[in-house]
CSV table of C-alpha atoms in Angstrom, one decimal:
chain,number,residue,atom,x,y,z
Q,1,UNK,CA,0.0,0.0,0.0
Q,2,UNK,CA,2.7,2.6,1.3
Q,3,UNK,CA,5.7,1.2,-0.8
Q,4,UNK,CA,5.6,4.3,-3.5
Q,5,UNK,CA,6.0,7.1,-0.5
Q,6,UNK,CA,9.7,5.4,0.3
Q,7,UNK,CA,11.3,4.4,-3.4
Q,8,UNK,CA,13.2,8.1,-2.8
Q,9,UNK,CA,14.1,6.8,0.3
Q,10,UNK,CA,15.2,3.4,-1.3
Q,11,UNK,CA,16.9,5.3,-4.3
Q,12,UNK,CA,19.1,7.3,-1.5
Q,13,UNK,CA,20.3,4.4,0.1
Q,14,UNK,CA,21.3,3.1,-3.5
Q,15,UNK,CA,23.5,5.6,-3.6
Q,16,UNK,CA,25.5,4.9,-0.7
Q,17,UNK,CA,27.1,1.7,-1.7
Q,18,UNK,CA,28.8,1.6,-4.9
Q,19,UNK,CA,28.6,-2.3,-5.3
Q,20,UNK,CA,27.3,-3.4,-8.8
Q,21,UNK,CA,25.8,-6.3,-6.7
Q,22,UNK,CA,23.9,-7.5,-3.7
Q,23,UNK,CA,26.1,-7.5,-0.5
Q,24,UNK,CA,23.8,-10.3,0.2
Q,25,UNK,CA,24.0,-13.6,-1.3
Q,26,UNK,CA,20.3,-14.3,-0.8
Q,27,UNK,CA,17.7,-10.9,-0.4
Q,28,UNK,CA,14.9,-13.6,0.0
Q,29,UNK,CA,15.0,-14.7,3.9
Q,30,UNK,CA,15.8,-10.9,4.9
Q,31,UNK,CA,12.7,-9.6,2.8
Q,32,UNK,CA,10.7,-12.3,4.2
Q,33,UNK,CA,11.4,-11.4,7.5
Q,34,UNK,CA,10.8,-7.9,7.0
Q,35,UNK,CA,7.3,-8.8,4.9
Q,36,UNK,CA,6.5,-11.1,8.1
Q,37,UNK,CA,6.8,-7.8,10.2
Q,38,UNK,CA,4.6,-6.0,7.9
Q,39,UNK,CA,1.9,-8.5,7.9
Q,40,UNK,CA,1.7,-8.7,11.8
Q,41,UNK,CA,1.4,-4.6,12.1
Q,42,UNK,CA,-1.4,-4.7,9.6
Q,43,UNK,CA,-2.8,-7.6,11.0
Q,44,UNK,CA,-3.0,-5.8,14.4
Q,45,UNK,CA,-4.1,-2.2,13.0
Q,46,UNK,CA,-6.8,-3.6,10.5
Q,47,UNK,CA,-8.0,-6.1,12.9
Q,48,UNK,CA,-9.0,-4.4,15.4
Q,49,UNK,CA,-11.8,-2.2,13.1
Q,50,UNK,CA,-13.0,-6.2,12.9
Q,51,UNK,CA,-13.5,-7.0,16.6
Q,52,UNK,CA,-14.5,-3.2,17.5
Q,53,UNK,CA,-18.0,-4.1,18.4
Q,54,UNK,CA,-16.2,-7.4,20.6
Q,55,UNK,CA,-14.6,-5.3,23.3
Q,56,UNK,CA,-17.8,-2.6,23.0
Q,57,UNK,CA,-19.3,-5.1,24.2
Q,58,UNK,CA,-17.3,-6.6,26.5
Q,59,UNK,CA,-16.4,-3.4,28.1
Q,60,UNK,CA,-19.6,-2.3,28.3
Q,61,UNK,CA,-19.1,1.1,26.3
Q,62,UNK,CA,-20.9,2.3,23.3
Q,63,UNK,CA,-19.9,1.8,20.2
Q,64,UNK,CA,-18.6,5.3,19.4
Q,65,UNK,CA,-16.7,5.1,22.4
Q,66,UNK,CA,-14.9,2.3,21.1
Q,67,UNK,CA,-13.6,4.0,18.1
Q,68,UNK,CA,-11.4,5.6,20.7
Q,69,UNK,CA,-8.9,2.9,20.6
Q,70,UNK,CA,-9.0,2.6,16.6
Q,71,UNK,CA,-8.3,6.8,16.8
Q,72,UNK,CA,-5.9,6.0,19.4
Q,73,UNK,CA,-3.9,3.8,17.3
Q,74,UNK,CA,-4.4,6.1,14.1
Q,75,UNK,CA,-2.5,8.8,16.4
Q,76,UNK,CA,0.3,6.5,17.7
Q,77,UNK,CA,1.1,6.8,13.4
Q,78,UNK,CA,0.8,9.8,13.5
Q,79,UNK,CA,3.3,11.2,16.2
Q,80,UNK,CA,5.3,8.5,16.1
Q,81,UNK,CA,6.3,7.7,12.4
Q,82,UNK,CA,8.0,11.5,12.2
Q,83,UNK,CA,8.7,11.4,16.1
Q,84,UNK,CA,10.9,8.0,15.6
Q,85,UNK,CA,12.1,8.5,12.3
Q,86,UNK,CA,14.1,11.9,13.8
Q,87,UNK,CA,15.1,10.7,17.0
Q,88,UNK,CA,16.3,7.2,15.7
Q,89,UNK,CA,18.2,8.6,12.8
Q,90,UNK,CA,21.4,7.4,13.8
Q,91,UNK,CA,20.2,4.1,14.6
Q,92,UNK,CA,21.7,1.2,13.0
Q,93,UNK,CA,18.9,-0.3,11.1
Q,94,UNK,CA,19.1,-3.5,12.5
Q,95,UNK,CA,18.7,-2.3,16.0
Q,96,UNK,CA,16.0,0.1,15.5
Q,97,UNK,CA,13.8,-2.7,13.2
Q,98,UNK,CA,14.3,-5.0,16.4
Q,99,UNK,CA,13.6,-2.6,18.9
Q,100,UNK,CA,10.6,-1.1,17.0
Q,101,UNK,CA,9.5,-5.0,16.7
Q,102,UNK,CA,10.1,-4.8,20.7
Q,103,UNK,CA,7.5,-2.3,21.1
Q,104,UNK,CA,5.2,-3.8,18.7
Q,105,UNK,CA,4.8,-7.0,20.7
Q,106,UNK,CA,4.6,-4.7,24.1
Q,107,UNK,CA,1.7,-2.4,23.0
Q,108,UNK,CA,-0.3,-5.9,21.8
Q,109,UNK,CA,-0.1,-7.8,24.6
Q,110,UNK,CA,-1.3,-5.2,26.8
Q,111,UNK,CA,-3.9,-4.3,24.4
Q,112,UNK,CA,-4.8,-8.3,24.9
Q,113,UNK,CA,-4.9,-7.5,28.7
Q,114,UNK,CA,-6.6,-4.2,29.0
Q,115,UNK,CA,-9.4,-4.2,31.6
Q,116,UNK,CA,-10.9,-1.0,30.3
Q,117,UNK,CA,-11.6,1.1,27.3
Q,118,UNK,CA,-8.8,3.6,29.0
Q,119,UNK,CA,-6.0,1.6,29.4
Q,120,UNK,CA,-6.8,0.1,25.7
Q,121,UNK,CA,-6.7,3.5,24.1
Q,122,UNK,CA,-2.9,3.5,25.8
Q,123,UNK,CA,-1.4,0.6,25.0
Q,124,UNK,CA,-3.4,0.9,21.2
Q,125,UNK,CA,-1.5,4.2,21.3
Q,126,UNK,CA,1.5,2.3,22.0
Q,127,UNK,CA,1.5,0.1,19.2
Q,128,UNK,CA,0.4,2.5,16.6
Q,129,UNK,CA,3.7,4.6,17.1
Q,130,UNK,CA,6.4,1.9,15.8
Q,131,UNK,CA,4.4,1.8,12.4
Q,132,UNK,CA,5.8,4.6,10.3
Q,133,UNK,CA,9.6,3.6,11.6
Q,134,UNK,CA,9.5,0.4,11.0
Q,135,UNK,CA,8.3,0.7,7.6
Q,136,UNK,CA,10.8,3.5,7.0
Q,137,UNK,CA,13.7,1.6,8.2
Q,138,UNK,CA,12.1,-1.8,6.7
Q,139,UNK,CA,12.9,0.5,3.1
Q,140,UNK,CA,16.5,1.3,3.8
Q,141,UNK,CA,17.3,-2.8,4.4
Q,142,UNK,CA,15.7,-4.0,1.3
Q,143,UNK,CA,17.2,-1.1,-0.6
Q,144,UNK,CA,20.5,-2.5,1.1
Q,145,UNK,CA,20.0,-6.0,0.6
Q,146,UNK,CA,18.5,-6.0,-3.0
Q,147,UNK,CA,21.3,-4.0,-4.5
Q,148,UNK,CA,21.2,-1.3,-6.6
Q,149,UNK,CA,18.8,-0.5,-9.0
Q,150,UNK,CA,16.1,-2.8,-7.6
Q,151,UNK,CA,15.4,-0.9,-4.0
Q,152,UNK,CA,11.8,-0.1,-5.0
Q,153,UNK,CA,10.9,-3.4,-6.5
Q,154,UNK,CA,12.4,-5.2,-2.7
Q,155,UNK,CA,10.2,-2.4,-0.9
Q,156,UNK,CA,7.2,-3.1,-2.8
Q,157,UNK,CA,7.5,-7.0,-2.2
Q,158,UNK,CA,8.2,-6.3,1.7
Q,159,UNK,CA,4.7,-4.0,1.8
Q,160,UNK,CA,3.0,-7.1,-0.2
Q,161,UNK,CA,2.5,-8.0,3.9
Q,162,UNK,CA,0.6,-5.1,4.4
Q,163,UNK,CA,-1.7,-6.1,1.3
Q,164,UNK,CA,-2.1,-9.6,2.6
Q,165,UNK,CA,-3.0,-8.6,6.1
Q,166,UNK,CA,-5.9,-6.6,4.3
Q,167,UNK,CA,-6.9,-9.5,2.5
Q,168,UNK,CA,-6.0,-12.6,4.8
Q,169,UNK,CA,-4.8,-11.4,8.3
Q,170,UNK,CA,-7.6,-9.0,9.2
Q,171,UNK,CA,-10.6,-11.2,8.2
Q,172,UNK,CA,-9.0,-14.2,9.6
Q,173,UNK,CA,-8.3,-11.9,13.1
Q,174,UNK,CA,-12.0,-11.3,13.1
Q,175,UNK,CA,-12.9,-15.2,12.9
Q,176,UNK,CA,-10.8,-15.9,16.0
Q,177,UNK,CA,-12.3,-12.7,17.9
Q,178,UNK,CA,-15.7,-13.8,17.2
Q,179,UNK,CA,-14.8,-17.7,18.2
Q,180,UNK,CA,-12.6,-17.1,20.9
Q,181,UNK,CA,-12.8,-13.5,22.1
Q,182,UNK,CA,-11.2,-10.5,21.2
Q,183,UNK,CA,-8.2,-10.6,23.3
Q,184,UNK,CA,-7.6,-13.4,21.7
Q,185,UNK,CA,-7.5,-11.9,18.3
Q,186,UNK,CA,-4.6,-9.9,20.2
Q,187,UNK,CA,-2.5,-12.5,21.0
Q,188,UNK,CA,-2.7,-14.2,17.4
Q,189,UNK,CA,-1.1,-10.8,16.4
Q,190,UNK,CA,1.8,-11.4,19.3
Q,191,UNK,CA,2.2,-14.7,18.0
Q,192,UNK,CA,2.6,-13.7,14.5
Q,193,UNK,CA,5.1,-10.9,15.6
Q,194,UNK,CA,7.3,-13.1,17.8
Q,195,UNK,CA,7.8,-15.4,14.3
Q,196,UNK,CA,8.6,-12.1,12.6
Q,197,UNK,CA,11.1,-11.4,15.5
Q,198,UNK,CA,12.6,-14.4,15.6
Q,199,UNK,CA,12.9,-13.8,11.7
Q,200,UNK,CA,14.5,-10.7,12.0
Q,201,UNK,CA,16.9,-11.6,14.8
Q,202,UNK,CA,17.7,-14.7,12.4
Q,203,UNK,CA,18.2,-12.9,8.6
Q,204,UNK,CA,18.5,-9.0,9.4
Q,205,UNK,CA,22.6,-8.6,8.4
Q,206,UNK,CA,24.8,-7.2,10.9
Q,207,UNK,CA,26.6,-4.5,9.0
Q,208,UNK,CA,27.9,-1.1,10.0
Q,209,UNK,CA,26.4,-0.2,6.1
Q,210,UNK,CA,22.9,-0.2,7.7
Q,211,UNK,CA,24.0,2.7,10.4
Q,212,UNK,CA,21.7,5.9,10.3
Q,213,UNK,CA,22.7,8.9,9.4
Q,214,UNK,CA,21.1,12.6,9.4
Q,215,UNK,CA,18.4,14.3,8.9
Q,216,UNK,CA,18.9,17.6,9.2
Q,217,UNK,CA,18.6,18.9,5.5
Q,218,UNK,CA,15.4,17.0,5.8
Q,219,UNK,CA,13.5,19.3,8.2
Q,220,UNK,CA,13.8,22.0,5.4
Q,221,UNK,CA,11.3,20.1,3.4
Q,222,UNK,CA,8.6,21.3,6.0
Q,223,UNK,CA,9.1,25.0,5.4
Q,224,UNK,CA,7.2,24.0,1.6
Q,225,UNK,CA,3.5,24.7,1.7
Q,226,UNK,CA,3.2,22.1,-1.2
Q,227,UNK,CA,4.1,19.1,1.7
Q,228,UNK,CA,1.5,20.5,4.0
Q,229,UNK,CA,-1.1,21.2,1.8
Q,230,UNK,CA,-0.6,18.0,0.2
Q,231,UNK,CA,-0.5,16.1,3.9
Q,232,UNK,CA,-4.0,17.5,4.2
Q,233,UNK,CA,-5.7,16.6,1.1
Q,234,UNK,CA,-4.6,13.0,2.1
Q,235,UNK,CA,-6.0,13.3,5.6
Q,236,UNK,CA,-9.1,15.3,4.3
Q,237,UNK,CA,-9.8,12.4,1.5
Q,238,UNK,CA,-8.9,9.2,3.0
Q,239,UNK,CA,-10.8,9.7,5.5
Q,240,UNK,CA,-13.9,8.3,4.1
Q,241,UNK,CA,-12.2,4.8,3.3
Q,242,UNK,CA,-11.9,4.3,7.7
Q,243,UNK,CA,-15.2,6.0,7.8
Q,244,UNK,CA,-16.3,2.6,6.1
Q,245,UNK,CA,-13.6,0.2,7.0
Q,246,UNK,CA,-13.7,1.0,10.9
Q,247,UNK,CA,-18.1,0.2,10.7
Q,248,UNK,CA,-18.2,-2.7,8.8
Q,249,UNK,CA,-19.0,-4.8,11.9
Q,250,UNK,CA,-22.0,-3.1,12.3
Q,251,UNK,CA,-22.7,-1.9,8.4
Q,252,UNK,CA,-23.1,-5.9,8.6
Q,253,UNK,CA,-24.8,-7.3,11.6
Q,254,UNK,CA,-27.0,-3.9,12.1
Q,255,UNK,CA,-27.8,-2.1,9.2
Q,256,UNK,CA,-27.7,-5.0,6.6
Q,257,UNK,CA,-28.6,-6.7,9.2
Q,258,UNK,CA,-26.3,-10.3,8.7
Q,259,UNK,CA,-25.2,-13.0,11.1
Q,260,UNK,CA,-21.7,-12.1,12.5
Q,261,UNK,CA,-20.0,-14.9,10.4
Q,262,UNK,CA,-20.3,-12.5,7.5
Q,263,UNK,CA,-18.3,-9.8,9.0
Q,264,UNK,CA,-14.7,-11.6,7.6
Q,265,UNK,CA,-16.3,-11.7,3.9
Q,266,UNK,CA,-17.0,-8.3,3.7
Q,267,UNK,CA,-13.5,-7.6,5.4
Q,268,UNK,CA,-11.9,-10.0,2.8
Q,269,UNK,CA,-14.2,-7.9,-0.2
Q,270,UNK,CA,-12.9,-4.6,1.0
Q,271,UNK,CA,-9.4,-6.0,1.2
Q,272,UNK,CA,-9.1,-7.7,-2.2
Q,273,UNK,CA,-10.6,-3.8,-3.3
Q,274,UNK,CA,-8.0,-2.7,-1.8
Q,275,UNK,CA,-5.0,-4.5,-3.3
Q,276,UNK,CA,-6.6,-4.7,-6.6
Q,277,UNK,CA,-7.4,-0.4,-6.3
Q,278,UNK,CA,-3.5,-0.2,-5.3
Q,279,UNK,CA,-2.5,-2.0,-8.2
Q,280,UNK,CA,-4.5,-0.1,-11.0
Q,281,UNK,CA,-3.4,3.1,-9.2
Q,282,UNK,CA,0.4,2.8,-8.9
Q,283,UNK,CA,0.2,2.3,-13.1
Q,284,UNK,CA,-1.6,5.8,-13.6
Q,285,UNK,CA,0.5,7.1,-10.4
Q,286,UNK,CA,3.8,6.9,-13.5
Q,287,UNK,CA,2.0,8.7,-15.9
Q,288,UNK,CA,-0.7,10.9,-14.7
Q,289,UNK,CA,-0.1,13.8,-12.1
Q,290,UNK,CA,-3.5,13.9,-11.1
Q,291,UNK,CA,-5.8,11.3,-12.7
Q,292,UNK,CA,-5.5,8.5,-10.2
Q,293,UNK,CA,-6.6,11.1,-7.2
Q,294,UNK,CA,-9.2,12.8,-9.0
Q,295,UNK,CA,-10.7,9.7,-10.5
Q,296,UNK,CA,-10.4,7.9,-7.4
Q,297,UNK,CA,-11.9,10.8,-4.8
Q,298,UNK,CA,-14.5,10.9,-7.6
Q,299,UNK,CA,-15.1,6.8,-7.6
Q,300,UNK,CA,-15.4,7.0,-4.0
Q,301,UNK,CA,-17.6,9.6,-3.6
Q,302,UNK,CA,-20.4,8.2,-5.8
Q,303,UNK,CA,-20.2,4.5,-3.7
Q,304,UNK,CA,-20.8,6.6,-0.6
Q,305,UNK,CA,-23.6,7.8,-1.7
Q,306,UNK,CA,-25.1,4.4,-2.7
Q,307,UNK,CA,-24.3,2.8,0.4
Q,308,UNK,CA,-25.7,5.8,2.5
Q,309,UNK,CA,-28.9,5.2,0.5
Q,310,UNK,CA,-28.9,1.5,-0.3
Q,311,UNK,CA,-26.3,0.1,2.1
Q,312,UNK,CA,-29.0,-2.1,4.0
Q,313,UNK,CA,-29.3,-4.0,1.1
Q,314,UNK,CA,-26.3,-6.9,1.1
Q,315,UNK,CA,-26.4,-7.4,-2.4
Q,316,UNK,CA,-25.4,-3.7,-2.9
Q,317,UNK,CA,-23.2,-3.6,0.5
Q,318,UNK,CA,-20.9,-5.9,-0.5
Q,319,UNK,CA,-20.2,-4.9,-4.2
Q,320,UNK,CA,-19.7,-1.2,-2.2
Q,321,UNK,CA,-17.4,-2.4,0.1
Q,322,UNK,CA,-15.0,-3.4,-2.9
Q,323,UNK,CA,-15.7,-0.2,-4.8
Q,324,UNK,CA,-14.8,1.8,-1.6
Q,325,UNK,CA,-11.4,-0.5,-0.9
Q,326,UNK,CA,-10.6,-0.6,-5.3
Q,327,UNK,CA,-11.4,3.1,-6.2
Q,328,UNK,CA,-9.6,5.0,-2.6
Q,329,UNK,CA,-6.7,3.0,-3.5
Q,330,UNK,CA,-6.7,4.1,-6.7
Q,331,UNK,CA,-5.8,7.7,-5.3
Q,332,UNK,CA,-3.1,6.9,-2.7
Q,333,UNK,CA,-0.3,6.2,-4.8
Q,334,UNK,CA,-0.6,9.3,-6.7
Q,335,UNK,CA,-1.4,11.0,-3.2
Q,336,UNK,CA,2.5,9.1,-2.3
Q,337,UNK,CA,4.1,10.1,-5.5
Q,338,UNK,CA,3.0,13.8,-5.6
Q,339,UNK,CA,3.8,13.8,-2.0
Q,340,UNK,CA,8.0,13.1,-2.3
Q,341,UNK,CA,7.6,14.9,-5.5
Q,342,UNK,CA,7.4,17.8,-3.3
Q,343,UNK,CA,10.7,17.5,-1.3
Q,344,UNK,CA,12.4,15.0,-3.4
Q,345,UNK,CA,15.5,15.7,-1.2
Q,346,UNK,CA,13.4,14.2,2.2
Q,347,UNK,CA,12.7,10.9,1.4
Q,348,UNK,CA,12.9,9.7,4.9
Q,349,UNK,CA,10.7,12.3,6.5
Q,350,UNK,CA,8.4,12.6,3.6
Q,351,UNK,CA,8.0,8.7,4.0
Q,352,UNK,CA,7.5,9.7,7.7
Q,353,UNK,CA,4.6,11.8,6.8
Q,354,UNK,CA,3.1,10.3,3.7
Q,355,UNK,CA,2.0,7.6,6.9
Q,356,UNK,CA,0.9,10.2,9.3
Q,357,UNK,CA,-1.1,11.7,6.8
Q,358,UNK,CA,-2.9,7.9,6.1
Q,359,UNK,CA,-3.3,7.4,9.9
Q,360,UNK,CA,-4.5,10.9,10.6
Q,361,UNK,CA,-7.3,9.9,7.9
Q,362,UNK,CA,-8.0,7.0,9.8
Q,363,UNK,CA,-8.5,9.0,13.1
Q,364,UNK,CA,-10.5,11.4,11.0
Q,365,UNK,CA,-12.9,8.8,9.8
Q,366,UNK,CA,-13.5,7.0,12.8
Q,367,UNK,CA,-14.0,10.2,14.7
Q,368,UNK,CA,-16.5,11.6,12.3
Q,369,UNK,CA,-18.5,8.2,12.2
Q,370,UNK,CA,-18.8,8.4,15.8
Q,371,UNK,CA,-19.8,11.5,15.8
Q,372,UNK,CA,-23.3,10.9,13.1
Q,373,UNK,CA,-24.0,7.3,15.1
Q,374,UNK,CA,-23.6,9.0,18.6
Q,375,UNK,CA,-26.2,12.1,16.7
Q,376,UNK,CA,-28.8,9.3,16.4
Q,377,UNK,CA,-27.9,8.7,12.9
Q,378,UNK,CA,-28.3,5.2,12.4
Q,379,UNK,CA,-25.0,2.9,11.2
Q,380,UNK,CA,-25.0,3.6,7.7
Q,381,UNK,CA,-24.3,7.8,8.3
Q,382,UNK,CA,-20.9,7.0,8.9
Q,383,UNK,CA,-20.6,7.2,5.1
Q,384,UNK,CA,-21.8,11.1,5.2
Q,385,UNK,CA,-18.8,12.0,7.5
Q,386,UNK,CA,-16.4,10.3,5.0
Q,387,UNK,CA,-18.3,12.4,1.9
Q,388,UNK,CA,-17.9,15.3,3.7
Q,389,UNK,CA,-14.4,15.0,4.4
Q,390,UNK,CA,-13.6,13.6,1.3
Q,391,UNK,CA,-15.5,16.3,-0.8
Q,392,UNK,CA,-13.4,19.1,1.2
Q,393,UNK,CA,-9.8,17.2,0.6
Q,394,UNK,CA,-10.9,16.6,-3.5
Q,395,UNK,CA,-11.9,20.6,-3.5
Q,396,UNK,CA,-8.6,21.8,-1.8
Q,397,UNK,CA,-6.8,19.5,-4.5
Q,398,UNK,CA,-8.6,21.0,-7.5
Q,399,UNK,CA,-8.3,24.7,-6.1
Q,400,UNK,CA,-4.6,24.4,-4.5
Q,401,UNK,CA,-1.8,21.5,-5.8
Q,402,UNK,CA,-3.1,20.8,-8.9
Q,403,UNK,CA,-2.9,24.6,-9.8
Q,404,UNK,CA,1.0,24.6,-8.5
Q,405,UNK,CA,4.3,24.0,-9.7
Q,406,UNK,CA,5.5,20.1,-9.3
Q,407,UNK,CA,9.2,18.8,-9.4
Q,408,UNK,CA,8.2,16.7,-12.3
Q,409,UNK,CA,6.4,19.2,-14.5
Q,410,UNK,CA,7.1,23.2,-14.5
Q,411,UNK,CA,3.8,24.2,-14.2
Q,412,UNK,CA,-0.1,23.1,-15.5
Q,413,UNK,CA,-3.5,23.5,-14.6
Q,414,UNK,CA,-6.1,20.8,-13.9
Q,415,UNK,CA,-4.2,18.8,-15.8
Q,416,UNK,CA,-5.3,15.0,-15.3
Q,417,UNK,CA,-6.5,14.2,-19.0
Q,418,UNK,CA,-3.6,14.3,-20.4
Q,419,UNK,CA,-0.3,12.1,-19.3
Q,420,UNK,CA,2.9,12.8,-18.1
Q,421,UNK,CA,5.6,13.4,-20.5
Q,422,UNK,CA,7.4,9.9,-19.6
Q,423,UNK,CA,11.1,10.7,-18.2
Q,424,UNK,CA,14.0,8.3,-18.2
Q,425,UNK,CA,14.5,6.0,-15.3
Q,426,UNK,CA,16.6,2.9,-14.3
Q,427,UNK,CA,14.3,0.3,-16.4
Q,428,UNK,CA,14.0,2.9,-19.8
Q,429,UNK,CA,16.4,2.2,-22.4
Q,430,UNK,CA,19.2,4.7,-23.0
């Protein structure tokens, strides 16, 4: 999902080994390893919108209430990925991935343990704020252990965990809340990180090549309005995928209204959206500057509206829920790409961001779904908070970045029907 907001940050560590090949004899166990990791933290994160009506319940506390702890976790992202990234930037890679794994575990199994709505907000907090660096530092290792050239390409095959923790780990963490409780659920994402540990500890190279280094000229990247402005129209728009995502429990069992066993389908149908939305979109993220968000914001806007109207009905839920997942993920790896394109020198800190931006979004639409249930509402008005906020973030698009100066282009106005002049990379022929 997030692999296009670090290939700057892959193509800088490129750069500082001058090897025509891989200092490792064999990427595959270390990417593995790192993949493993990624699967476990999305397990965790997208699981818990699954089992959010589990510990409601159990808590006794109404379900807007209980989007505290998915808000919670959104937050963790979004101080911590930046917050991390800076302190840690000296950190050998190797140690920071274990630590960060370290943490991971912590926040989890005291999420598993959490005798109130309170304390889970905490330790949710808590595992939310090793996200952003270990993705960050999960790109400098496979740029490192790839070789040169390929840094993207390993990234992108380390984030496929993410994908399959849409598709496969969240769904199946919702089965084992419903069967054997929600802290539960918890603990199958410990046990999954403890294997990615043990991988780590076991494949990660020991190398001085992997120590940080700093990020100073970095900060200047934040004195650019372009970053900020664009940081919000990813917040603002983005929103209205965890607007849906974070209720489909309920969009299920209460508006529809299903048994509870369907609750992992329509998790799965939103995740396969998702990776097939992410595919489609990183293709017309290379050529277009501004089709994919446009098209996408546009997409989702119109599936909002159906489900608001129709949702009840499962025969049109369902098809939504993978229109929702396929046409928001369309826009985010244009959202990523224009995103560095704006401080091309930052990689690490723009990657930093880029995740902040996806989690504030998810903070965003949990909040403002909480907000029309708690109004009396009914279930399927979270999707009104999520058109809202979306609308707002497409408008400041139209109106602010796609009126501006890019690095990739010198200057053009609303200009998503016609494609990028295709520049040379790596793969072009000379």
């Amino acid at each position: 999902m997030h692999h296009r907001a670090y290939e700057g940050q892959c193509a800088a560590e490129e750069k500082r080994h001058t090897s025509a090949t891989s200092p490792i004899r064999d990427p595959k166990p270390v990417l593995f390893a790192l993949a493993l990791g990624t699967f476990a933290i999305g397990t965790g994160e997208f699981g818990s919108n699954g089992v959010i009506q589990l510990f409601a319940s159990d808590l006794g506390i109404s379900l807007p209430v209980a989007t505290y702890a998915i808000t919670a976790y959104a937050i963790g992202v979004v101080i911590g990925s930046p917050a991390i990234t800076l302190l840690a930037a000296r950190v050998n890679r190797r140690a920071l991935l274990l630590g960060l794994i370290a943490l991971f575990l912590a926040g989890n199994a005291l999420s598993a343990l959490a005798p109130n709505i309170e304390l889970l907000v905490v330790f949710r907090f808590v595992a939310g704020s090793v996200q952003g660096a270990f993705f960050g530092a999960g790109a400098v290792v496979a740029a490192y252990v790839y070789g040169p050239g390929k840094g993207g390409k390993a990234f992108a095959t380390v984030m496929g965990g993410l994908t399959v923790a849409t598709v496969i780990g969240s769904p199946l963490g919702t089965f084992i809340g419903q069967n054997a409780g929600w802290r539960i659920m918890y603990w199958t994402v410990v046990a999954i990180g403890l294997l990615a540990a043990a991988a780590l500890v076991t494949w990660l190279p020991r190398t001085d090549d992997l120590r940080g280094g700093s990020v100073t000229n970095e900060l200047g990247a934040l004195r650019r309005p372009g970053v900020w402005l664009m940081s919000t129209v990813a917040a603002l728009g983005i929103s209205s995928i965890f607007a849906v995502y974070t209720f489909i429990g309920p969009f299920v069992t209460d508006a529809a209204p299903q048994d509870a066993w369907l609750i992992p389908v329509a998790l799965a149908v939103f995740g396969l959206g998702m990776a097939v939305g992410n595919y489609f979109g990183g293709h017309v993220a290379d050529r277009y500057e501004n089709r994919g968000l446009v098209y996408g914001y546009g997409g989702v806007l119109a599936l909002l509206v159906l489900i608001g109207l129709a949702g009840a009905d499962l025969a049109i839920l369902l098809p939504c829920l993978f229109g929702v997942g396929a046409t928001m993920m369309f826009a985010i790896p244009t959202i990523q790409v224009r995103l560095t394109g704006f401080a091309p020198d930052a990689p690490t800190l723009m990657g930093a961001l880029n995740l902040a931006a996806l989690n504030l979004a998810n903070s965003l639409g949990a909040i403002g779904g909480a907000i029309t249930i708690d109004a009396g509402w009914g279930t399927l008005s979270t999707v009104w908070a999520g058109f809202a906020l979306t609308t707002a973030g497409l408008i400041l698009y139209v109106l602010t970045v796609a009126r501006g100066k890019t690095a990739r282009r010198p200057a053009f106005h609303l200009s998503w029907a016609r494609p990028v002049p295709k520049q040379k990379t790596r793969s072009d022929p000379v």
